Amino acid sequence: MQDKFVVDETVLKRYLAYIQKAHTQADLQKQREYVQMAEDFVKRAYAQPR
């Protein structure tokens, strides 16, 4: 049986908010920082043992 990966809607919304914020930045370095924050946030959100 295959495990299903369930995405929490609040996690997804926060991730998208970070990505949208990155898109509004003119500075490439700032864009990378926001994308990194988004990735780190998702990793933390799903790091808790199940």
PDB file of N, CA, C and O in Angstrom, chain B, residues numbered from 101:
ATOM      1  N   MET B 101       0.841  -1.197   0.000  1.00  0.00           N
ATOM      2  CA  MET B 101       0.000   0.000   0.000  1.00  0.00           C
ATOM      3  C   MET B 101       0.881   1.253   0.000  1.00  0.00           C
ATOM      4  O   MET B 101       1.849   1.348   0.755  1.00  0.00           O
ATOM      5  N   GLN B 102       0.536   2.180  -0.834  1.00  0.00           N
ATOM      6  CA  GLN B 102       1.332   3.393  -0.969  1.00  0.00           C
ATOM      7  C   GLN B 102       0.892   4.435   0.059  1.00  0.00           C
ATOM      8  O   GLN B 102      -0.302   4.656   0.261  1.00  0.00           O
ATOM      9  N   ASP B 103       1.867   5.068   0.702  1.00  0.00           N
ATOM     10  CA  ASP B 103       1.549   6.129   1.657  1.00  0.00           C
ATOM     11  C   ASP B 103       1.092   7.364   0.895  1.00  0.00           C
ATOM     12  O   ASP B 103       1.664   7.726  -0.134  1.00  0.00           O
ATOM     13  N   LYS B 104       0.054   8.000   1.416  1.00  0.00           N
ATOM     14  CA  LYS B 104      -0.409   9.242   0.809  1.00  0.00           C
ATOM     15  C   LYS B 104       0.207  10.407   1.562  1.00  0.00           C
ATOM     16  O   LYS B 104       0.246  10.424   2.793  1.00  0.00           O
ATOM     17  N   PHE B 105       0.682  11.372   0.807  1.00  0.00           N
ATOM     18  CA  PHE B 105       1.263  12.560   1.419  1.00  0.00           C
ATOM     19  C   PHE B 105       0.185  13.629   1.459  1.00  0.00           C
ATOM     20  O   PHE B 105      -0.240  14.134   0.420  1.00  0.00           O
ATOM     21  N   VAL B 106      -0.248  13.967   2.651  1.00  0.00           N
ATOM     22  CA  VAL B 106      -1.312  14.956   2.802  1.00  0.00           C
ATOM     23  C   VAL B 106      -0.694  16.326   3.061  1.00  0.00           C
ATOM     24  O   VAL B 106       0.112  16.496   3.976  1.00  0.00           O
ATOM     25  N   VAL B 107      -1.081  17.287   2.251  1.00  0.00           N
ATOM     26  CA  VAL B 107      -0.567  18.643   2.407  1.00  0.00           C
ATOM     27  C   VAL B 107      -1.577  19.460   3.208  1.00  0.00           C
ATOM     28  O   VAL B 107      -2.745  19.579   2.837  1.00  0.00           O
ATOM     29  N   ASP B 108      -1.100  20.012   4.305  1.00  0.00           N
ATOM     30  CA  ASP B 108      -1.943  20.869   5.129  1.00  0.00           C
ATOM     31  C   ASP B 108      -2.195  22.175   4.376  1.00  0.00           C
ATOM     32  O   ASP B 108      -1.263  22.791   3.858  1.00  0.00           O
ATOM     33  N   GLU B 109      -3.444  22.586   4.320  1.00  0.00           N
ATOM     34  CA  GLU B 109      -3.801  23.777   3.550  1.00  0.00           C
ATOM     35  C   GLU B 109      -3.118  25.036   4.087  1.00  0.00           C
ATOM     36  O   GLU B 109      -2.715  25.903   3.312  1.00  0.00           O
ATOM     37  N   THR B 110      -2.989  25.138   5.413  1.00  0.00           N
ATOM     38  CA  THR B 110      -2.349  26.328   5.979  1.00  0.00           C
ATOM     39  C   THR B 110      -0.872  26.374   5.617  1.00  0.00           C
ATOM     40  O   THR B 110      -0.319  27.450   5.386  1.00  0.00           O
ATOM     41  N   VAL B 111      -0.230  25.207   5.568  1.00  0.00           N
ATOM     42  CA  VAL B 111       1.177  25.140   5.167  1.00  0.00           C
ATOM     43  C   VAL B 111       1.313  25.576   3.711  1.00  0.00           C
ATOM     44  O   VAL B 111       2.207  26.345   3.359  1.00  0.00           O
ATOM     45  N   LEU B 112       0.421  25.076   2.882  1.00  0.00           N
ATOM     46  CA  LEU B 112       0.453  25.427   1.464  1.00  0.00           C
ATOM     47  C   LEU B 112       0.251  26.927   1.260  1.00  0.00           C
ATOM     48  O   LEU B 112       0.952  27.549   0.462  1.00  0.00           O
ATOM     49  N   LYS B 113      -0.705  27.504   1.980  1.00  0.00           N
ATOM     50  CA  LYS B 113      -0.973  28.940   1.849  1.00  0.00           C
ATOM     51  C   LYS B 113       0.229  29.769   2.282  1.00  0.00           C
ATOM     52  O   LYS B 113       0.564  30.763   1.637  1.00  0.00           O
ATOM     53  N   ARG B 114       0.882  29.364   3.377  1.00  0.00           N
ATOM     54  CA  ARG B 114       2.056  30.097   3.860  1.00  0.00           C
ATOM     55  C   ARG B 114       3.180  29.991   2.836  1.00  0.00           C
ATOM     56  O   ARG B 114       3.868  30.971   2.551  1.00  0.00           O
ATOM     57  N   TYR B 115       3.360  28.785   2.283  1.00  0.00           N
ATOM     58  CA  TYR B 115       4.393  28.567   1.266  1.00  0.00           C
ATOM     59  C   TYR B 115       4.147  29.485   0.061  1.00  0.00           C
ATOM     60  O   TYR B 115       5.066  30.141  -0.431  1.00  0.00           O
ATOM     61  N   LEU B 116       2.898  29.518  -0.402  1.00  0.00           N
ATOM     62  CA  LEU B 116       2.558  30.352  -1.554  1.00  0.00           C
ATOM     63  C   LEU B 116       2.757  31.835  -1.250  1.00  0.00           C
ATOM     64  O   LEU B 116       3.159  32.602  -2.125  1.00  0.00           O
ATOM     65  N   ALA B 117       2.477  32.234  -0.017  1.00  0.00           N
ATOM     66  CA  ALA B 117       2.676  33.633   0.371  1.00  0.00           C
ATOM     67  C   ALA B 117       4.155  34.011   0.266  1.00  0.00           C
ATOM     68  O   ALA B 117       4.495  35.093  -0.214  1.00  0.00           O
ATOM     69  N   TYR B 118       5.031  33.106   0.720  1.00  0.00           N
ATOM     70  CA  TYR B 118       6.477  33.351   0.597  1.00  0.00           C
ATOM     71  C   TYR B 118       6.882  33.473  -0.869  1.00  0.00           C
ATOM     72  O   TYR B 118       7.651  34.361  -1.238  1.00  0.00           O
ATOM     73  N   ILE B 119       6.359  32.573  -1.699  1.00  0.00           N
ATOM     74  CA  ILE B 119       6.714  32.579  -3.123  1.00  0.00           C
ATOM     75  C   ILE B 119       6.204  33.856  -3.800  1.00  0.00           C
ATOM     76  O   ILE B 119       6.914  34.462  -4.603  1.00  0.00           O
ATOM     77  N   GLN B 120       4.975  34.262  -3.475  1.00  0.00           N
ATOM     78  CA  GLN B 120       4.427  35.491  -4.046  1.00  0.00           C
ATOM     79  C   GLN B 120       5.251  36.698  -3.606  1.00  0.00           C
ATOM     80  O   GLN B 120       5.496  37.613  -4.393  1.00  0.00           O
ATOM     81  N   LYS B 121       5.677  36.691  -2.344  1.00  0.00           N
ATOM     82  CA  LYS B 121       6.516  37.775  -1.828  1.00  0.00           C
ATOM     83  C   LYS B 121       7.837  37.811  -2.605  1.00  0.00           C
ATOM     84  O   LYS B 121       8.347  38.884  -2.930  1.00  0.00           O
ATOM     85  N   ALA B 122       8.377  36.640  -2.893  1.00  0.00           N
ATOM     86  CA  ALA B 122       9.622  36.567  -3.661  1.00  0.00           C
ATOM     87  C   ALA B 122       9.443  37.180  -5.048  1.00  0.00           C
ATOM     88  O   ALA B 122      10.338  37.857  -5.553  1.00  0.00           O
ATOM     89  N   HIS B 123       8.288  36.942  -5.656  1.00  0.00           N
ATOM     90  CA  HIS B 123       8.031  37.463  -7.001  1.00  0.00           C
ATOM     91  C   HIS B 123       7.932  38.982  -7.028  1.00  0.00           C
ATOM     92  O   HIS B 123       8.152  39.597  -8.072  1.00  0.00           O
ATOM     93  N   THR B 124       7.602  39.596  -5.893  1.00  0.00           N
ATOM     94  CA  THR B 124       7.472  41.055  -5.863  1.00  0.00           C
ATOM     95  C   THR B 124       8.809  41.748  -5.632  1.00  0.00           C
ATOM     96  O   THR B 124       8.896  42.971  -5.737  1.00  0.00           O
ATOM     97  N   GLN B 125       9.845  40.988  -5.321  1.00  0.00           N
ATOM     98  CA  GLN B 125      11.164  41.567  -5.048  1.00  0.00           C
ATOM     99  C   GLN B 125      11.926  41.813  -6.347  1.00  0.00           C
ATOM    100  O   GLN B 125      12.017  40.937  -7.207  1.00  0.00           O
ATOM    101  N   ALA B 126      12.463  43.004  -6.469  1.00  0.00           N
ATOM    102  CA  ALA B 126      13.258  43.323  -7.659  1.00  0.00           C
ATOM    103  C   ALA B 126      14.657  42.718  -7.547  1.00  0.00           C
ATOM    104  O   ALA B 126      15.269  42.345  -8.548  1.00  0.00           O
ATOM    105  N   ASP B 127      15.146  42.630  -6.322  1.00  0.00           N
ATOM    106  CA  ASP B 127      16.498  42.138  -6.065  1.00  0.00           C
ATOM    107  C   ASP B 127      16.522  40.605  -6.082  1.00  0.00           C
ATOM    108  O   ASP B 127      15.770  39.957  -5.354  1.00  0.00           O
ATOM    109  N   LEU B 128      17.385  40.042  -6.913  1.00  0.00           N
ATOM    110  CA  LEU B 128      17.474  38.577  -7.013  1.00  0.00           C
ATOM    111  C   LEU B 128      17.864  37.922  -5.693  1.00  0.00           C
ATOM    112  O   LEU B 128      17.372  36.845  -5.355  1.00  0.00           O
ATOM    113  N   GLN B 129      18.746  38.576  -4.956  1.00  0.00           N
ATOM    114  CA  GLN B 129      19.172  38.023  -3.666  1.00  0.00           C
ATOM    115  C   GLN B 129      17.978  37.911  -2.712  1.00  0.00           C
ATOM    116  O   GLN B 129      17.832  36.919  -1.998  1.00  0.00           O
ATOM    117  N   LYS B 130      17.130  38.941  -2.712  1.00  0.00           N
ATOM    118  CA  LYS B 130      15.926  38.923  -1.868  1.00  0.00           C
ATOM    119  C   LYS B 130      14.990  37.802  -2.315  1.00  0.00           C
ATOM    120  O   LYS B 130      14.400  37.115  -1.481  1.00  0.00           O
ATOM    121  N   GLN B 131      14.854  37.618  -3.624  1.00  0.00           N
ATOM    122  CA  GLN B 131      14.007  36.543  -4.145  1.00  0.00           C
ATOM    123  C   GLN B 131      14.484  35.201  -3.624  1.00  0.00           C
ATOM    124  O   GLN B 131      13.684  34.386  -3.163  1.00  0.00           O
ATOM    125  N   ARG B 132      15.791  34.970  -3.699  1.00  0.00           N
ATOM    126  CA  ARG B 132      16.355  33.700  -3.231  1.00  0.00           C
ATOM    127  C   ARG B 132      16.106  33.504  -1.741  1.00  0.00           C
ATOM    128  O   ARG B 132      15.816  32.394  -1.294  1.00  0.00           O
ATOM    129  N   GLU B 133      16.223  34.591  -0.971  1.00  0.00           N
ATOM    130  CA  GLU B 133      15.995  34.506   0.475  1.00  0.00           C
ATOM    131  C   GLU B 133      14.564  34.067   0.769  1.00  0.00           C
ATOM    132  O   GLU B 133      14.341  33.211   1.626  1.00  0.00           O
ATOM    133  N   TYR B 134      13.599  34.648   0.067  1.00  0.00           N
ATOM    134  CA  TYR B 134      12.199  34.285   0.298  1.00  0.00           C
ATOM    135  C   TYR B 134      11.902  32.851  -0.125  1.00  0.00           C
ATOM    136  O   TYR B 134      11.159  32.143   0.557  1.00  0.00           O
ATOM    137  N   VAL B 135      12.475  32.421  -1.242  1.00  0.00           N
ATOM    138  CA  VAL B 135      12.281  31.040  -1.688  1.00  0.00           C
ATOM    139  C   VAL B 135      12.893  30.083  -0.666  1.00  0.00           C
ATOM    140  O   VAL B 135      12.310  29.044  -0.358  1.00  0.00           O
ATOM    141  N   GLN B 136      14.064  30.434  -0.145  1.00  0.00           N
ATOM    142  CA  GLN B 136      14.712  29.610   0.874  1.00  0.00           C
ATOM    143  C   GLN B 136      13.865  29.556   2.147  1.00  0.00           C
ATOM    144  O   GLN B 136      13.737  28.502   2.770  1.00  0.00           O
ATOM    145  N   MET B 137      13.291  30.697   2.528  1.00  0.00           N
ATOM    146  CA  MET B 137      12.424  30.729   3.704  1.00  0.00           C
ATOM    147  C   MET B 137      11.215  29.827   3.495  1.00  0.00           C
ATOM    148  O   MET B 137      10.793  29.124   4.414  1.00  0.00           O
ATOM    149  N   ALA B 138      10.657  29.846   2.287  1.00  0.00           N
ATOM    150  CA  ALA B 138       9.509  29.000   1.971  1.00  0.00           C
ATOM    151  C   ALA B 138       9.875  27.526   2.093  1.00  0.00           C
ATOM    152  O   ALA B 138       9.126  26.741   2.675  1.00  0.00           O
ATOM    153  N   GLU B 139      11.028  27.152   1.543  1.00  0.00           N
ATOM    154  CA  GLU B 139      11.466  25.752   1.607  1.00  0.00           C
ATOM    155  C   GLU B 139      11.741  25.322   3.044  1.00  0.00           C
ATOM    156  O   GLU B 139      11.360  24.226   3.455  1.00  0.00           O
ATOM    157  N   ASP B 140      12.404  26.190   3.804  1.00  0.00           N
ATOM    158  CA  ASP B 140      12.701  25.884   5.204  1.00  0.00           C
ATOM    159  C   ASP B 140      11.421  25.721   6.012  1.00  0.00           C
ATOM    160  O   ASP B 140      11.318  24.840   6.865  1.00  0.00           O
ATOM    161  N   PHE B 141      10.445  26.587   5.730  1.00  0.00           N
ATOM    162  CA  PHE B 141       9.171  26.517   6.439  1.00  0.00           C
ATOM    163  C   PHE B 141       8.487  25.172   6.218  1.00  0.00           C
ATOM    164  O   PHE B 141       7.999  24.550   7.162  1.00  0.00           O
ATOM    165  N   VAL B 142       8.457  24.730   4.957  1.00  0.00           N
ATOM    166  CA  VAL B 142       7.820  23.450   4.634  1.00  0.00           C
ATOM    167  C   VAL B 142       8.576  22.296   5.292  1.00  0.00           C
ATOM    168  O   VAL B 142       7.965  21.367   5.821  1.00  0.00           O
ATOM    169  N   LYS B 143       9.901  22.359   5.258  1.00  0.00           N
ATOM    170  CA  LYS B 143      10.700  21.304   5.895  1.00  0.00           C
ATOM    171  C   LYS B 143      10.406  21.223   7.387  1.00  0.00           C
ATOM    172  O   LYS B 143      10.257  20.133   7.939  1.00  0.00           O
ATOM    173  N   ARG B 144      10.324  22.391   8.042  1.00  0.00           N
ATOM    174  CA  ARG B 144      10.018  22.411   9.477  1.00  0.00           C
ATOM    175  C   ARG B 144       8.616  21.880   9.740  1.00  0.00           C
ATOM    176  O   ARG B 144       8.393  21.135  10.695  1.00  0.00           O
ATOM    177  N   ALA B 145       7.671  22.269   8.884  1.00  0.00           N
ATOM    178  CA  ALA B 145       6.278  21.868   9.083  1.00  0.00           C
ATOM    179  C   ALA B 145       6.116  20.353   9.022  1.00  0.00           C
ATOM    180  O   ALA B 145       5.274  19.785   9.719  1.00  0.00           O
ATOM    181  N   TYR B 146       6.916  19.705   8.195  1.00  0.00           N
ATOM    182  CA  TYR B 146       6.779  18.256   8.026  1.00  0.00           C
ATOM    183  C   TYR B 146       7.897  17.466   8.690  1.00  0.00           C
ATOM    184  O   TYR B 146       8.030  16.263   8.465  1.00  0.00           O
ATOM    185  N   ALA B 147       8.705  18.143   9.514  1.00  0.00           N
ATOM    186  CA  ALA B 147       9.810  17.459  10.191  1.00  0.00           C
ATOM    187  C   ALA B 147       9.351  16.685  11.420  1.00  0.00           C
ATOM    188  O   ALA B 147      10.033  15.763  11.868  1.00  0.00           O
ATOM    189  N   GLN B 148       8.189  17.060  11.967  1.00  0.00           N
ATOM    190  CA  GLN B 148       7.697  16.364  13.154  1.00  0.00           C
ATOM    191  C   GLN B 148       7.474  14.897  12.837  1.00  0.00           C
ATOM    192  O   GLN B 148       6.906  14.556  11.800  1.00  0.00           O
ATOM    193  N   PRO B 149       7.925  14.031  13.736  1.00  0.00           N
ATOM    194  CA  PRO B 149       7.697  12.597  13.511  1.00  0.00           C
ATOM    195  C   PRO B 149       6.208  12.267  13.529  1.00  0.00           C
ATOM    196  O   PRO B 149       5.435  12.850  14.289  1.00  0.00           O
ATOM    197  N   ARG B 150       5.835  11.345  12.698  1.00  0.00           N
ATOM    198  CA  ARG B 150       4.415  10.967  12.590  1.00  0.00           C
ATOM    199  C   ARG B 150       4.100   9.823  13.524  1.00  0.00           C
ATOM    200  O   ARG B 150       2.959   9.365  13.576  1.00  0.00           O
TER     201      ARG B 150
END
